[in-house]
Amino acid sequence: MEGEKPLGRFKAANMWINDTKFGKFFCLGERKSSVATEMRAGLVTFLTMAYILAVNAQILTDSGGPCTINDCTVPGTLGCNFDPTDVGYTNCLARTKKSLITATAASSCIGTFFMGAGGNLPIGVAPGMGLNAYFAYNVVGFHGSGNVSYKTALAAIFVEGWIFILLAVTGARGKLIQMVPRSVMLATSAGIGLFLAHIGLQSSEGLGVIQFDGATLVTLGGCPVKDQAHMYTLTEEAASQVCNVTAAEAVGATIPNIGNASSAMHCMRGRMESATMWLGISGFLIIALAMRQRVRGAMLVGILWVTFISWIPGSAVSYLGEGASIPGGEDRMDYFKNVVAAPDASFTAGKLDFGGLKQGEAWLALITFLYVDFLDATGTLFSMANFVNLYVPGFIRPDKTWDRSVFAFSADGGAIVVSALLGSSPCTAFIESASGIREGGRTGLTAITTSFLFFIALFFTPILASIPPYAVGPALITVGALMLGNVVKIRWDLVSEAVPAFVTIALMPLTYSIAYGFIGGIVTYILLNGAGWVLDWITLKNIPYISRIIGPSEILLDRAEGAGKNVYAHDASSGGTLAHEGQIDTRKHTNLETESTGDESDDKPVKPSSV
């Protein structure tokens, strides 16, 4: 019995905290949580998000950041920004990357704190994947080869952030959620779950179980790095000039002219032979087994298991050092040995150029950032809130709002403004937050814990940037599976609800975009139900000939059944029509049996006979 006293004191302390102003502000008692649980959930959320520190910095560095040809060894030399041997430009890129790691950690810290303290939600905020790639490769272009400069793009993001805040304060984002059909919203949560699992199964941010294939797009992967090959995309015109004959004559050798290699890798052989993949799978099994046994911190255990083993140099699963399983191990080891690094974002901070917004391309980029980020962040935010609702019934009201929802919708807008000032791409609510919610996070304390850890990360980025993708992948796959729970609430028996929901779920992972899936579901719903409404009107108005062919829709039948409208009439000349508007003859469209009283007009439906 003595062993139970510490647990009793711990429980009493939690109850005492829940009754304080602090506990009531975060609704700890109302959401049946505790400070310890929230802190553990915040740690799990942080670990599943920590990969963004290195990944975001690497992607944005590809844009060249503030570096120009004036930073080359010979300033002003055209094309020197594409020369990997130019020491001046390479050193500039190295400074950019270090600055962007700090910018990523700082913007994530501030944005997540806004979400926790203001919105009281267990959701992390950080620069979004996809948006950073659009920023680096489409807007600014590789090493500044795009139509918009790095500084002008940051100005566009700054303006976007303030528009975000304005839309939140005026209630526009909340109104959007209220307008979205229930089936599409439920499907959004499930689609994000599949999207997470898709990310967790890939090589760049996961286990590497699936990889690129030129014929089928994706296929079974898991092959070692030595058995992987880069893929190249060539236009028909470029394909005829793969060998640069003119240059070949000058140097007496054949020079390939195939452009830049894709980051996607193709398995040539050795499928399912990657040691890192199997280590990641072991982490996935540990997480699943620990959750089955209700072990607290199950995801944390799995992530740390894989991470610590991957830090052992010289093995087939090493992430650091010479011979690492993923290229760049020596550079990662050198960075890892620093352990502590002073935060410094001065090289990219405050580089906004509003004068460049006079360009049409800059406004096109701003509008694209706005609508993609708006739909992406809004859909993710509601889906995470809906995930909380699974554990805290009633958290989301019937009008699809919740306490402090306006503050929550403003948080990522504020984070976007901060990220632009620091030199980073737009921030958004992170779908990886679902891992912390599954770990027990219910309030903003989870987000504040994650925010604090991002603050610590400002000084320990060498260590946290060394968490391998195959350590994070197992957590993402597990959370993806859990987020599919909402699909059981969709009316799969109604085509008008099921088809838009399916389109939403399918497009998110397959287009690698939450926004595209959300748009696809909404458009499908509008087209399907809009056309259906016209056909229902025709049916109800009993237009000759046409209503014989069409018959009542599933929606009319469902509404009639729900309202108890079971009085039907029969007209021999029409083959069965409405007795009056809103009452439908369903005998040709259902399995109902009828009892005849000798007069067909008095036929009454009865329940189907039992089978």
Coordinates of C-alpha atoms in Angstrom, one line a residue:
M1 CA 0.0 0.0 0.0
E2 CA 2.9 2.3 0.7
G3 CA 3.8 2.2 -3.0
E4 CA 0.5 3.8 -3.9
K5 CA 1.1 6.9 -1.8
P6 CA 3.4 8.7 -4.4
L7 CA 0.8 8.0 -7.1
G8 CA -1.9 9.4 -4.8
R9 CA 0.1 12.5 -4.1
F10 CA 0.7 13.0 -7.8
K11 CA -3.0 12.7 -8.6
A12 CA -3.8 15.1 -5.8
A13 CA -1.3 17.6 -7.1
N14 CA -2.9 17.3 -10.6
M15 CA -6.3 17.9 -9.2
W16 CA -5.0 20.9 -7.2
I17 CA -3.4 22.4 -10.4
N18 CA -6.6 21.8 -12.4
D19 CA -8.6 23.9 -9.8
T20 CA -6.2 26.9 -10.0
K21 CA -6.6 29.8 -12.3
F22 CA -3.7 28.3 -14.4
G23 CA -5.5 25.0 -14.8
K24 CA -8.9 26.7 -15.5
F25 CA -7.3 28.9 -18.2
F26 CA -6.1 25.9 -20.0
C27 CA -9.2 23.8 -19.2
L28 CA -7.2 21.0 -17.8
G29 CA -10.0 19.5 -15.7
E30 CA -12.6 20.1 -18.4
R31 CA -10.6 18.2 -20.9
K32 CA -9.5 15.5 -18.4
S33 CA -5.8 16.1 -18.7
S34 CA -2.9 17.0 -16.5
V35 CA 0.3 19.0 -16.7
A36 CA 2.5 15.9 -16.8
T37 CA 0.5 14.4 -19.7
E38 CA 0.5 17.7 -21.6
M39 CA 4.3 18.0 -21.2
R40 CA 4.9 14.5 -22.4
A41 CA 2.6 15.1 -25.4
G42 CA 4.5 18.3 -26.2
L43 CA 7.8 16.4 -26.2
V44 CA 6.4 13.8 -28.7
T45 CA 5.0 16.6 -30.9
F46 CA 8.4 18.3 -30.9
L47 CA 10.3 15.1 -31.8
T48 CA 8.0 14.4 -34.8
M49 CA 8.4 18.0 -35.9
A50 CA 12.1 18.4 -35.3
Y51 CA 13.0 17.2 -38.8
I52 CA 11.7 20.5 -40.1
L53 CA 14.8 22.3 -38.6
A54 CA 17.2 20.7 -41.1
V55 CA 14.8 20.0 -44.0
N56 CA 13.3 23.4 -44.2
A57 CA 16.7 25.1 -44.1
Q58 CA 18.1 22.8 -46.8
I59 CA 15.1 23.4 -49.1
L60 CA 15.2 27.2 -48.7
T61 CA 19.0 27.2 -49.1
D62 CA 18.5 25.8 -52.6
S63 CA 16.8 29.2 -53.5
G64 CA 20.1 30.8 -52.7
G65 CA 18.6 33.0 -50.0
P66 CA 20.1 36.5 -50.1
C67 CA 23.2 35.2 -52.0
T68 CA 23.8 36.7 -55.5
I69 CA 26.5 36.5 -58.1
N70 CA 28.1 39.4 -56.2
D71 CA 29.0 36.9 -53.5
C72 CA 31.0 34.8 -55.8
T73 CA 34.8 34.5 -55.7
V74 CA 34.9 36.9 -58.7
P75 CA 31.9 39.1 -58.0
G76 CA 29.4 39.7 -60.8
T77 CA 30.5 36.6 -62.8
L78 CA 27.4 35.3 -64.7
G79 CA 26.6 31.7 -63.9
C80 CA 28.9 31.5 -60.9
N81 CA 25.9 30.8 -58.7
F82 CA 25.5 27.4 -60.5
D83 CA 29.1 26.5 -60.2
P84 CA 29.5 24.1 -57.2
T85 CA 33.3 24.8 -57.1
D86 CA 32.9 28.6 -56.6
V87 CA 34.1 29.0 -53.0
G88 CA 32.6 32.5 -52.5
Y89 CA 29.1 31.5 -53.4
T90 CA 29.3 28.1 -51.6
N91 CA 30.4 29.9 -48.4
C92 CA 27.5 32.2 -48.7
L93 CA 25.1 29.3 -49.0
A94 CA 26.6 27.7 -45.8
R95 CA 25.9 31.0 -43.9
T96 CA 22.4 31.0 -45.4
K97 CA 21.7 27.5 -44.2
K98 CA 22.9 28.1 -40.6
S99 CA 20.8 31.3 -40.5
L100 CA 17.7 29.5 -41.8
I101 CA 18.0 26.7 -39.2
T102 CA 17.8 29.5 -36.5
A103 CA 14.9 31.2 -38.4
T104 CA 13.0 27.9 -38.6
A105 CA 13.4 27.2 -34.9
A106 CA 12.5 30.8 -33.9
S107 CA 9.4 31.1 -36.1
S108 CA 8.2 27.6 -34.9
C109 CA 8.8 28.6 -31.3
I110 CA 6.8 31.9 -31.6
G111 CA 4.0 30.5 -33.8
T112 CA 3.5 27.4 -31.6
F113 CA 3.4 29.6 -28.4
F114 CA 0.7 31.8 -30.1
M115 CA -1.3 28.7 -30.8
G116 CA -0.9 27.3 -27.2
A117 CA -1.4 30.5 -25.2
G118 CA -4.0 32.1 -27.4
G119 CA -5.9 29.2 -29.1
N120 CA -5.4 26.7 -26.2
L121 CA -4.9 23.9 -28.8
P122 CA -2.2 21.1 -28.7
I123 CA -1.0 22.1 -32.2
G124 CA 2.5 22.9 -33.4
V125 CA 3.1 25.6 -36.0
A126 CA 6.2 25.6 -38.2
P127 CA 7.2 26.4 -41.9
G128 CA 5.1 24.1 -44.0
M129 CA 6.4 21.4 -46.3
G130 CA 5.3 22.0 -49.9
L131 CA 5.1 25.7 -49.4
N132 CA 8.8 25.9 -48.8
A133 CA 9.4 23.9 -51.9
Y134 CA 7.1 26.2 -53.9
F135 CA 9.0 29.2 -52.5
A136 CA 12.4 27.8 -53.3
Y137 CA 11.9 26.1 -56.7
N138 CA 8.9 28.0 -58.3
V139 CA 9.0 31.5 -56.9
V140 CA 12.6 32.3 -56.3
G141 CA 14.0 29.4 -58.3
F142 CA 17.1 27.3 -57.8
H143 CA 19.9 29.7 -56.7
G144 CA 17.7 32.7 -57.6
S145 CA 16.9 31.6 -61.2
G146 CA 13.2 32.4 -60.8
N147 CA 11.2 35.5 -61.7
V148 CA 10.9 36.8 -58.1
S149 CA 13.9 37.7 -55.9
Y150 CA 14.3 36.1 -52.4
K151 CA 13.8 39.5 -50.8
T152 CA 10.6 40.3 -52.7
A153 CA 9.2 36.8 -52.0
L154 CA 9.7 37.5 -48.3
A155 CA 7.8 40.8 -48.6
A156 CA 4.9 38.8 -50.3
I157 CA 4.8 36.4 -47.4
F158 CA 4.8 39.2 -44.9
V159 CA 1.7 40.7 -46.6
E160 CA 0.1 37.3 -46.8
G161 CA 0.5 36.9 -43.0
W162 CA -1.4 40.1 -42.3
I163 CA -4.2 39.1 -44.7
F164 CA -4.4 35.8 -42.7
I165 CA -4.8 37.7 -39.5
L166 CA -7.5 40.0 -41.0
L167 CA -9.4 37.0 -42.3
A168 CA -9.3 35.4 -38.9
V169 CA -10.3 38.5 -36.9
T170 CA -13.3 39.1 -39.3
G171 CA -14.4 35.5 -38.9
A172 CA -13.9 34.6 -42.6
R173 CA -11.9 31.4 -41.8
G174 CA -14.5 30.3 -39.3
K175 CA -17.3 31.0 -41.8
L176 CA -15.4 28.8 -44.3
I177 CA -15.4 25.9 -42.0
Q178 CA -19.1 26.3 -41.3
M179 CA -19.9 26.2 -45.0
V180 CA -17.9 23.0 -45.6
P181 CA -20.1 19.9 -45.8
R182 CA -19.7 17.5 -42.8
S183 CA -18.7 14.6 -45.0
V184 CA -15.8 16.6 -46.6
M185 CA -14.6 17.8 -43.2
L186 CA -14.6 14.3 -41.8
A187 CA -12.8 13.1 -44.9
T188 CA -10.2 15.8 -44.5
S189 CA -9.1 14.4 -41.2
A190 CA -8.8 10.9 -42.8
G191 CA -7.1 12.2 -45.9
I192 CA -4.5 14.0 -43.7
G193 CA -4.0 10.6 -41.9
L194 CA -3.2 8.9 -45.2
F195 CA -1.0 11.9 -46.2
L196 CA 1.0 11.4 -43.0
A197 CA 1.3 7.7 -43.6
H198 CA 2.5 8.4 -47.1
I199 CA 5.1 10.8 -45.8
G200 CA 6.2 8.3 -43.2
L201 CA 6.7 5.6 -45.8
Q202 CA 8.9 7.6 -48.1
S203 CA 12.6 7.9 -48.1
S204 CA 13.1 11.7 -47.6
E205 CA 11.0 11.9 -44.4
G206 CA 10.3 8.3 -43.5
L207 CA 11.2 4.6 -43.7
G208 CA 11.8 4.4 -47.5
V209 CA 9.3 1.5 -47.9
I210 CA 7.9 3.2 -51.0
Q211 CA 10.0 5.0 -53.7
F212 CA 9.6 6.7 -57.0
D213 CA 9.0 4.7 -60.2
G214 CA 9.0 6.2 -63.7
A215 CA 6.1 4.0 -64.9
T216 CA 3.8 3.6 -61.8
L217 CA 4.9 6.8 -59.9
V218 CA 5.4 4.8 -56.7
T219 CA 6.5 1.3 -56.0
L220 CA 8.0 -0.9 -53.3
G221 CA 11.4 0.4 -52.3
G222 CA 13.6 -0.2 -49.3
C223 CA 16.8 -0.6 -51.3
P224 CA 20.2 0.5 -50.0
V225 CA 21.7 3.8 -51.2
K226 CA 24.2 2.0 -53.4
D227 CA 21.3 0.5 -55.4
Q228 CA 19.5 3.8 -55.9
A229 CA 19.7 6.0 -59.0
H230 CA 18.7 9.6 -59.7
M231 CA 15.9 10.2 -62.1
Y232 CA 15.9 13.0 -64.8
T233 CA 13.1 14.8 -66.5
L234 CA 13.6 15.8 -70.1
T235 CA 11.4 17.6 -72.6
E236 CA 11.2 16.0 -76.0
E237 CA 13.5 18.7 -77.5
A238 CA 16.1 18.2 -74.7
A239 CA 16.0 14.5 -75.2
S240 CA 17.5 14.8 -78.6
Q241 CA 20.4 16.7 -77.2
V242 CA 21.4 14.5 -74.3
C243 CA 24.9 14.4 -75.6
N244 CA 26.5 17.8 -76.0
V245 CA 28.3 17.1 -79.3
T246 CA 29.7 20.6 -79.8
A247 CA 31.3 20.6 -76.4
A248 CA 32.4 17.0 -76.8
E249 CA 34.5 17.9 -79.9
A250 CA 36.2 20.7 -77.9
V251 CA 37.4 18.5 -75.1
G252 CA 37.5 15.2 -76.9
A253 CA 34.9 13.5 -74.7
T254 CA 31.1 13.1 -74.5
I255 CA 29.5 15.5 -72.1
P256 CA 26.0 14.6 -70.8
N257 CA 23.4 17.3 -71.2
I258 CA 20.7 16.0 -69.0
G259 CA 20.0 18.9 -66.6
N260 CA 19.7 18.6 -62.8
A261 CA 19.0 15.3 -61.1
S262 CA 15.7 14.8 -59.4
S263 CA 15.7 14.4 -55.6
A264 CA 13.5 11.3 -56.1
M265 CA 15.5 8.1 -56.2
H266 CA 14.7 4.9 -58.1
C267 CA 15.5 1.4 -56.9
M268 CA 17.6 -0.4 -59.4
R269 CA 17.9 -3.6 -57.3
G270 CA 17.9 -4.8 -53.7
R271 CA 14.4 -4.0 -52.7
M272 CA 13.6 -4.4 -49.0
E273 CA 17.3 -4.9 -48.2
S274 CA 17.9 -1.5 -46.6
A275 CA 19.0 -1.8 -43.0
T276 CA 17.6 1.6 -42.1
M277 CA 14.2 0.6 -43.4
W278 CA 14.2 -2.4 -41.1
L279 CA 15.4 -0.3 -38.2
G280 CA 12.5 2.0 -38.8
I281 CA 10.0 -0.9 -39.0
S282 CA 11.3 -2.1 -35.7
G283 CA 10.5 1.4 -34.3
F284 CA 7.1 1.2 -35.8
L285 CA 6.4 -2.2 -34.1
I286 CA 7.7 -0.9 -30.8
I287 CA 5.3 2.0 -30.9
A288 CA 2.4 -0.1 -31.9
L289 CA 3.1 -2.8 -29.3
A290 CA 3.6 -0.1 -26.6
M291 CA 0.3 1.5 -27.5
R292 CA -1.4 -1.8 -27.4
Q293 CA -0.1 -2.3 -23.8
R294 CA -1.1 1.3 -23.0
V295 CA 2.5 2.4 -22.3
R296 CA 2.8 6.1 -21.7
G297 CA 5.1 7.9 -24.1
A298 CA 4.9 5.0 -26.7
M299 CA 5.8 7.2 -29.6
L300 CA 8.6 8.8 -27.7
V301 CA 10.1 5.4 -27.0
G302 CA 10.0 4.4 -30.6
I303 CA 11.5 7.6 -31.9
L304 CA 14.4 7.5 -29.3
W305 CA 15.0 3.8 -30.0
V306 CA 15.7 4.4 -33.7
T307 CA 17.5 7.7 -33.1
F308 CA 20.1 6.4 -30.6
I309 CA 20.9 3.3 -32.7
S310 CA 21.3 5.5 -35.8
W311 CA 23.9 7.7 -34.0
I312 CA 26.3 4.7 -33.6
P313 CA 28.9 5.3 -36.3
G314 CA 30.2 2.6 -38.6
S315 CA 27.1 0.5 -38.8
A316 CA 24.8 -0.2 -41.7
V317 CA 22.1 2.0 -40.1
S318 CA 24.4 5.0 -39.1
Y319 CA 23.1 8.4 -39.9
L320 CA 26.3 10.1 -38.9
G321 CA 29.9 9.8 -40.0
E322 CA 31.7 8.3 -43.0
G323 CA 29.8 5.5 -44.7
A324 CA 26.4 6.8 -43.4
S325 CA 23.3 5.1 -44.8
I326 CA 22.2 8.5 -46.2
P327 CA 24.7 10.7 -48.1
G328 CA 26.1 13.6 -46.2
G329 CA 27.0 11.7 -43.1
E330 CA 30.4 13.3 -42.6
D331 CA 28.9 16.8 -42.7
R332 CA 26.2 15.8 -40.3
M333 CA 28.8 14.3 -37.9
D334 CA 30.9 17.5 -38.0
Y335 CA 27.7 19.6 -37.2
F336 CA 26.6 17.0 -34.5
K337 CA 30.0 17.3 -32.7
N338 CA 29.3 21.0 -32.1
V339 CA 26.4 20.0 -29.7
V340 CA 25.7 23.7 -28.9
A341 CA 25.5 26.5 -31.4
A342 CA 24.7 30.1 -30.7
P343 CA 21.5 31.1 -32.6
D344 CA 22.0 33.7 -35.3
A345 CA 19.5 34.5 -38.0
S346 CA 21.0 37.9 -38.9
F347 CA 22.1 36.8 -42.4
T348 CA 18.5 36.2 -43.6
A349 CA 16.5 38.4 -41.1
G350 CA 15.0 41.6 -42.2
K351 CA 15.7 41.1 -45.9
L352 CA 12.3 42.2 -47.2
D353 CA 12.0 44.2 -50.4
F354 CA 8.5 45.8 -50.8
G355 CA 9.6 47.6 -53.9
G356 CA 9.6 44.3 -55.8
L357 CA 5.9 43.9 -55.2
K358 CA 5.3 46.1 -58.3
Q359 CA 6.0 42.9 -60.4
G360 CA 3.0 40.9 -61.6
E361 CA 4.9 37.7 -60.7
A362 CA 5.2 38.8 -57.1
W363 CA 1.5 39.2 -56.7
L364 CA 0.8 35.9 -58.4
A365 CA 3.1 34.3 -55.9
L366 CA 1.4 36.1 -53.0
I367 CA -2.1 35.0 -54.2
T368 CA -0.8 31.4 -54.6
F369 CA 0.8 31.4 -51.1
L370 CA -2.5 32.8 -49.7
Y371 CA -5.0 30.4 -51.1
V372 CA -2.8 27.3 -50.7
D373 CA -1.8 28.2 -47.2
F374 CA -5.4 29.3 -46.3
L375 CA -6.9 26.0 -47.3
D376 CA -4.0 23.9 -46.1
A377 CA -3.8 25.6 -42.7
T378 CA -7.6 25.9 -42.2
G379 CA -8.2 22.2 -43.1
T380 CA -5.3 21.0 -40.9
L381 CA -6.4 23.2 -38.0
F382 CA -10.0 21.9 -38.1
S383 CA -8.9 18.3 -38.5
M384 CA -6.6 18.5 -35.5
A385 CA -9.5 20.1 -33.5
N386 CA -11.7 17.3 -34.7
F387 CA -9.0 14.8 -33.6
V388 CA -9.2 16.3 -30.1
N389 CA -13.0 16.0 -30.3
L390 CA -12.6 12.2 -30.6
Y391 CA -11.1 12.2 -27.0
V392 CA -13.0 15.2 -25.6
P393 CA -16.6 14.8 -26.9
G394 CA -18.4 18.1 -27.4
F395 CA -15.1 20.0 -27.8
I396 CA -16.4 21.1 -31.3
R397 CA -19.8 22.8 -31.2
P398 CA -22.5 22.0 -33.8
D399 CA -21.6 25.2 -35.6
K400 CA -18.1 23.8 -36.1
T401 CA -16.5 26.3 -33.7
W402 CA -14.8 25.8 -30.4
D403 CA -13.5 28.0 -27.5
R404 CA -10.9 30.6 -28.6
S405 CA -11.1 29.5 -32.3
V406 CA -10.5 33.1 -33.5
F407 CA -7.2 33.2 -31.6
A408 CA -6.3 29.8 -33.0
F409 CA -7.0 31.0 -36.6
S410 CA -4.9 34.1 -35.9
A411 CA -1.9 32.2 -34.5
D412 CA -0.6 30.9 -37.8
G413 CA -1.1 34.3 -39.4
G414 CA 1.2 35.8 -36.8
A415 CA 3.7 33.1 -37.3
I416 CA 3.7 33.8 -41.0
V417 CA 4.6 37.4 -40.3
V418 CA 7.4 36.4 -38.0
S419 CA 8.8 33.8 -40.4
A420 CA 8.9 36.4 -43.2
L421 CA 10.8 38.8 -41.0
L422 CA 13.3 36.1 -40.2
G423 CA 13.8 35.0 -43.8
S424 CA 11.7 31.8 -43.9
S425 CA 8.8 30.5 -45.9
P426 CA 5.2 30.6 -44.6
C427 CA 4.3 28.8 -41.3
T428 CA 1.2 26.6 -41.0
A429 CA -0.4 24.3 -38.5
F430 CA 1.5 21.0 -38.5
I431 CA -0.3 17.7 -39.1
E432 CA 2.4 16.0 -37.0
S433 CA 0.6 17.5 -34.0
A434 CA -1.7 14.5 -34.2
S435 CA 1.1 12.4 -32.6
G436 CA 1.0 14.6 -29.5
I437 CA -2.8 14.5 -29.4
R438 CA -2.7 10.7 -29.5
E439 CA -0.1 10.8 -26.7
G440 CA -2.7 12.7 -24.5
G441 CA -2.3 16.3 -25.5
R442 CA -5.6 18.1 -25.1
T443 CA -4.8 21.8 -24.3
G444 CA -2.5 24.6 -25.2
L445 CA 0.0 23.4 -22.6
T446 CA 1.1 20.8 -25.1
A447 CA 1.9 23.5 -27.7
I448 CA 3.6 25.7 -25.1
T449 CA 5.9 22.7 -24.2
T450 CA 6.6 22.2 -27.8
S451 CA 7.4 25.9 -28.1
F452 CA 9.8 25.8 -25.2
L453 CA 11.6 22.9 -26.8
F454 CA 11.9 24.8 -30.1
F455 CA 13.5 27.6 -27.9
I456 CA 15.9 25.1 -26.5
A457 CA 16.5 23.9 -30.1
L458 CA 17.9 27.4 -30.9
F459 CA 21.0 26.4 -28.9
F460 CA 21.0 22.6 -29.7
T461 CA 20.3 22.5 -33.4
P462 CA 23.3 20.3 -34.1
I463 CA 21.7 17.5 -32.0
L464 CA 18.1 17.9 -32.9
A465 CA 18.9 18.3 -36.6
S466 CA 20.5 14.9 -36.4
I467 CA 17.3 12.9 -35.8
P468 CA 17.0 10.7 -38.9
P469 CA 13.9 10.5 -41.1
Y470 CA 13.5 6.8 -40.4
A471 CA 13.1 7.6 -36.7
V472 CA 10.2 10.0 -37.3
G473 CA 8.5 7.9 -40.0
P474 CA 7.1 5.2 -37.6
A475 CA 5.3 7.9 -35.6
L476 CA 3.8 9.5 -38.7
I477 CA 2.5 6.1 -40.0
T478 CA 1.0 5.3 -36.6
V479 CA -0.8 8.6 -36.3
G480 CA -2.0 8.3 -39.9
A481 CA -3.7 5.0 -39.0
L482 CA -5.4 6.5 -35.9
M483 CA -6.7 9.5 -37.9
L484 CA -8.7 7.2 -40.1
G485 CA -11.2 6.8 -37.3
N486 CA -13.4 9.6 -38.5
V487 CA -14.4 7.7 -41.7
V488 CA -16.9 5.6 -39.8
K489 CA -19.0 8.8 -39.3
I490 CA -19.3 9.4 -43.1
R491 CA -22.6 8.3 -44.7
W492 CA -21.1 5.8 -47.1
D493 CA -24.6 4.6 -48.0
L494 CA -25.3 8.0 -49.7
V495 CA -23.4 8.5 -53.0
S496 CA -23.7 12.2 -52.7
E497 CA -21.8 12.1 -49.4
A498 CA -19.5 9.2 -50.1
V499 CA -18.0 10.3 -53.5
P500 CA -16.9 13.8 -52.4
A501 CA -15.5 12.2 -49.2
F502 CA -13.5 9.6 -51.2
V503 CA -12.2 12.3 -53.6
T504 CA -11.0 14.3 -50.6
I505 CA -9.3 11.3 -49.0
A506 CA -7.7 10.0 -52.2
L507 CA -6.3 13.3 -53.5
M508 CA -4.5 14.5 -50.4
P509 CA -1.8 11.8 -50.4
L510 CA -1.7 11.3 -54.1
T511 CA -1.3 15.0 -55.0
Y512 CA 0.9 15.5 -51.9
S513 CA -1.3 18.5 -50.9
I514 CA -4.0 19.0 -48.3
A515 CA -5.3 22.0 -50.2
Y516 CA -5.8 20.1 -53.5
G517 CA -7.6 17.3 -51.7
F518 CA -9.8 19.8 -49.9
I519 CA -10.6 21.7 -53.1
G520 CA -11.3 18.4 -55.0
G521 CA -13.8 17.3 -52.3
I522 CA -15.6 20.7 -52.3
V523 CA -15.9 20.9 -56.0
T524 CA -17.1 17.3 -56.3
Y525 CA -19.7 18.0 -53.6
I526 CA -21.0 21.1 -55.3
L527 CA -21.2 19.6 -58.8
L528 CA -22.7 16.3 -57.7
N529 CA -25.3 17.8 -55.3
G530 CA -26.0 20.8 -57.5
A531 CA -26.9 18.6 -60.4
G532 CA -28.8 16.3 -58.0
W533 CA -30.8 19.2 -56.7
V534 CA -32.0 20.0 -60.3
L535 CA -33.0 16.3 -60.8
D536 CA -34.7 16.2 -57.4
W537 CA -36.7 19.3 -58.5
I538 CA -37.7 17.6 -61.7
T539 CA -38.8 14.6 -59.7
L540 CA -40.9 16.6 -57.2
K541 CA -42.5 18.6 -59.9
N542 CA -43.6 15.4 -61.7
I543 CA -42.5 16.6 -65.2
P544 CA -44.1 14.2 -67.7
Y545 CA -41.9 11.5 -69.2
I546 CA -38.7 12.7 -67.4
S547 CA -39.8 11.8 -63.9
R548 CA -40.5 8.2 -65.1
I549 CA -36.9 7.7 -66.1
I550 CA -35.2 9.5 -63.2
G551 CA -37.1 8.4 -60.1
P552 CA -36.5 9.8 -56.6
S553 CA -33.0 10.2 -55.5
E554 CA -31.3 8.7 -52.4
I555 CA -31.5 12.1 -50.7
L556 CA -35.3 12.4 -51.1
L557 CA -35.7 8.8 -50.0
D558 CA -33.5 9.4 -47.0
R559 CA -35.3 12.6 -46.0
A560 CA -38.7 11.1 -46.5
E561 CA -37.8 8.1 -44.4
G562 CA -36.4 10.4 -41.7
A563 CA -39.5 12.5 -41.6
G564 CA -41.8 9.4 -41.5
K565 CA -43.6 10.3 -44.8
N566 CA -44.9 6.9 -45.8
V567 CA -48.1 7.9 -47.6
Y568 CA -47.8 7.0 -51.3
A569 CA -50.1 7.2 -54.3
H570 CA -50.1 5.2 -57.5
D571 CA -51.2 6.4 -60.9
A572 CA -51.4 3.8 -63.6
S573 CA -50.8 6.3 -66.3
S574 CA -47.6 7.5 -64.8
G575 CA -46.3 4.3 -63.4
G576 CA -46.1 5.6 -59.8
T577 CA -45.7 9.2 -58.9
L578 CA -46.0 11.5 -55.9
A579 CA -49.2 11.8 -54.0
H580 CA -48.2 15.4 -53.3
E581 CA -44.9 17.3 -53.1
G582 CA -42.5 15.7 -50.6
Q583 CA -44.2 12.2 -50.7
I584 CA -42.5 9.6 -52.9
D585 CA -43.5 6.3 -54.3
T586 CA -40.5 4.2 -53.6
R587 CA -41.8 0.8 -54.5
K588 CA -39.7 0.6 -57.7
H589 CA -36.6 1.8 -55.8
T590 CA -36.6 -0.1 -52.5
N591 CA -37.2 -3.5 -51.1
L592 CA -40.3 -2.6 -49.2
E593 CA -43.2 -5.0 -49.4
T594 CA -46.8 -3.8 -49.5
E595 CA -50.1 -4.9 -48.2
S596 CA -53.0 -4.6 -50.7
T597 CA -56.5 -3.7 -49.5
G598 CA -58.0 -4.2 -53.0
D599 CA -57.4 -0.5 -53.9
E600 CA -53.9 0.2 -55.1
S601 CA -54.2 3.8 -54.0
D602 CA -54.4 2.6 -50.4
D603 CA -51.2 0.5 -50.5
K604 CA -49.2 1.0 -47.4
P605 CA -45.6 0.1 -46.9
V606 CA -44.6 -2.3 -44.2
K607 CA -41.2 -3.3 -42.9
P608 CA -39.1 -5.7 -44.9
S609 CA -39.5 -9.3 -43.9
S610 CA -36.6 -10.6 -41.9
V611 CA -34.0 -12.7 -43.6

